[in-house]
Coordinates of C-alpha atoms in Angstrom, one line a residue:
M1 CA 213.0 177.0 147.3
G2 CA 212.0 173.5 148.3
I3 CA 209.2 172.8 150.9
E4 CA 209.0 170.2 153.2
A5 CA 207.2 168.9 156.0
T6 CA 207.5 167.3 158.7
N7 CA 205.3 167.5 161.9
N8 CA 203.8 170.4 161.0
I9 CA 206.2 172.5 160.8
R10 CA 207.2 173.7 157.5
I11 CA 211.3 173.8 156.3
I12 CA 212.4 175.1 153.4
K13 CA 215.4 172.7 151.4
P14 CA 217.8 175.0 149.3
R15 CA 217.6 174.5 145.3
R16 CA 220.8 173.6 143.4
K17 CA 221.3 176.8 142.2
L18 CA 220.4 176.6 138.0
K19 CA 222.9 178.3 135.2
K20 CA 221.0 181.3 133.3
I21 CA 221.4 180.9 130.1
G22 CA 219.7 183.2 126.8
W23 CA 217.1 182.9 124.4
R24 CA 220.3 181.7 122.3
E25 CA 223.6 180.2 122.6
W26 CA 227.1 179.6 121.3
V27 CA 227.0 175.4 121.4
S28 CA 229.6 172.9 120.8
L29 CA 229.2 169.4 120.1
P30 CA 233.0 168.0 119.6
E31 CA 232.0 164.4 118.4
L32 CA 230.3 165.2 115.7
N33 CA 233.4 167.7 115.2
I34 CA 231.6 171.5 115.3
E35 CA 233.1 173.8 117.4
R36 CA 230.7 176.3 117.5
I37 CA 226.9 176.1 116.4
K38 CA 224.3 179.4 117.2
A39 CA 221.2 177.5 118.7
K40 CA 218.0 178.3 119.3
I41 CA 216.2 177.8 123.0
D42 CA 213.6 176.1 122.1
T43 CA 211.8 175.9 125.6
G44 CA 208.2 174.3 123.8
A45 CA 210.4 171.3 121.7
R46 CA 211.0 168.3 123.8
T47 CA 213.8 166.9 121.9
S48 CA 216.6 169.3 120.2
A49 CA 217.1 169.7 116.7
L50 CA 220.0 170.2 113.7
H51 CA 219.2 171.1 110.1
A52 CA 221.3 167.7 108.7
F53 CA 221.6 167.2 104.9
A54 CA 221.9 164.2 102.1
L55 CA 221.7 162.3 105.9
H56 CA 222.8 158.6 104.1
T57 CA 222.4 155.2 107.4
F58 CA 224.6 152.1 106.9
R59 CA 225.6 149.7 109.4
E60 CA 228.6 148.9 110.7
G61 CA 229.0 145.8 112.9
N62 CA 225.5 145.9 115.1
Q63 CA 224.8 149.2 115.2
D64 CA 222.9 151.1 112.3
K65 CA 225.0 155.2 111.7
I66 CA 224.0 157.9 109.8
R67 CA 226.2 160.3 107.6
F68 CA 225.1 163.4 107.4
D69 CA 225.8 167.3 106.5
I70 CA 225.7 170.0 108.0
H71 CA 226.2 174.1 107.5
P72 CA 227.4 175.2 110.8
L73 CA 226.9 178.9 110.8
Q74 CA 223.6 180.9 109.6
N75 CA 223.4 182.4 105.8
N76 CA 226.4 180.6 104.7
V77 CA 226.1 177.6 102.3
N78 CA 229.9 177.5 101.8
V79 CA 231.0 176.0 105.2
V80 CA 230.0 172.3 105.6
I81 CA 231.0 169.5 108.1
T82 CA 230.2 165.5 107.8
C83 CA 229.0 164.1 111.2
V84 CA 228.5 160.3 111.7
A85 CA 226.5 159.0 114.0
D86 CA 225.4 156.4 115.5
I87 CA 220.7 156.0 115.5
V88 CA 219.8 155.4 118.7
D89 CA 216.2 155.7 117.9
Q90 CA 213.6 156.9 114.9
R91 CA 210.5 159.5 115.7
M92 CA 208.3 161.1 115.1
V93 CA 208.4 164.5 115.5
M94 CA 205.4 167.5 115.2
D95 CA 206.9 170.5 114.6
S96 CA 206.1 174.0 115.1
G97 CA 203.9 174.5 111.7
G98 CA 201.9 171.2 113.3
H99 CA 203.6 169.6 110.7
R100 CA 204.1 165.9 111.5
E101 CA 208.1 164.2 110.5
E102 CA 210.2 161.2 111.8
R103 CA 213.2 162.1 112.0
Y104 CA 216.3 159.9 112.5
V105 CA 217.4 160.4 116.8
I106 CA 221.4 161.0 118.0
Q107 CA 222.8 161.1 121.1
T108 CA 225.5 163.2 121.5
N109 CA 227.9 165.8 123.4
M110 CA 227.6 168.9 124.0
F111 CA 229.5 171.7 125.3
L112 CA 227.4 174.5 127.1
G113 CA 228.7 177.4 129.8
G114 CA 231.5 175.1 130.7
K115 CA 229.5 171.8 131.0
K116 CA 229.5 169.0 128.9
F117 CA 226.2 166.2 128.6
P118 CA 224.3 164.8 126.7
I119 CA 221.3 165.4 124.5
E120 CA 219.3 163.6 121.8
V121 CA 219.1 165.6 118.6
T122 CA 216.7 165.2 115.1
L123 CA 217.6 165.2 112.8
T124 CA 216.0 167.7 109.9
E125 CA 216.2 168.6 105.9
R126 CA 215.1 171.7 106.6
D127 CA 216.8 174.5 104.7
S128 CA 213.9 177.5 106.0
M129 CA 215.0 177.1 109.8
Q130 CA 216.7 180.4 110.6
F131 CA 219.1 179.1 113.3
R132 CA 220.8 175.5 112.8
M133 CA 219.9 173.4 115.4
L134 CA 217.3 174.2 118.1
L135 CA 217.6 172.8 121.7
G136 CA 214.7 171.9 123.3
R137 CA 213.9 171.4 127.2
S138 CA 214.7 167.6 127.4
A139 CA 218.3 168.9 126.8
I140 CA 218.0 172.3 129.6
R141 CA 215.9 170.3 131.9
K142 CA 217.6 170.9 135.8
R143 CA 220.6 172.1 134.3
F144 CA 220.0 175.7 132.7
I145 CA 217.4 178.3 133.4
V146 CA 215.9 180.1 130.0
N147 CA 216.1 184.4 130.4
P148 CA 213.7 184.9 127.1
G149 CA 215.0 188.7 127.1
R150 CA 219.3 188.4 126.8
S151 CA 221.4 186.8 124.1
F152 CA 224.7 184.8 124.9
L153 CA 224.8 184.3 128.9
R154 CA 227.2 181.2 128.5
S155 CA 229.3 182.6 125.0
N156 CA 230.7 184.7 123.1
K157 CA 229.4 185.9 120.4

């Protein structure tokens, strides 16, 4: 609830109720042809991250682009999806181990819980990532609230 003071009278305004998501959810990235990928919700990370490999940058017209491959399923290297996206930025990102890495940033639409919205995603070549995607707090801010004790509240396993 938001509280607003007017003439020493407190008016309580109801906030928009946010839908709950679990600490992991299935999401879709249709512009990248990724129908389903399991994402770990990482409120400690500002930006979302996608484990990508075979990154290749190129220019098309006036737009810098990137082609990359992804294994959308955990523990399965046989399924490979090749994606192409516009590069929107390159940023220094600190991973959970405190290591700084320069990463390409793309923007794409994501479906989660029946909602479609744009998110920024950094691309990282990290085979050690248990989850193929980390969903950072900027992607879920003002859209969802996280229940850390539950999984798949907005998606089917």
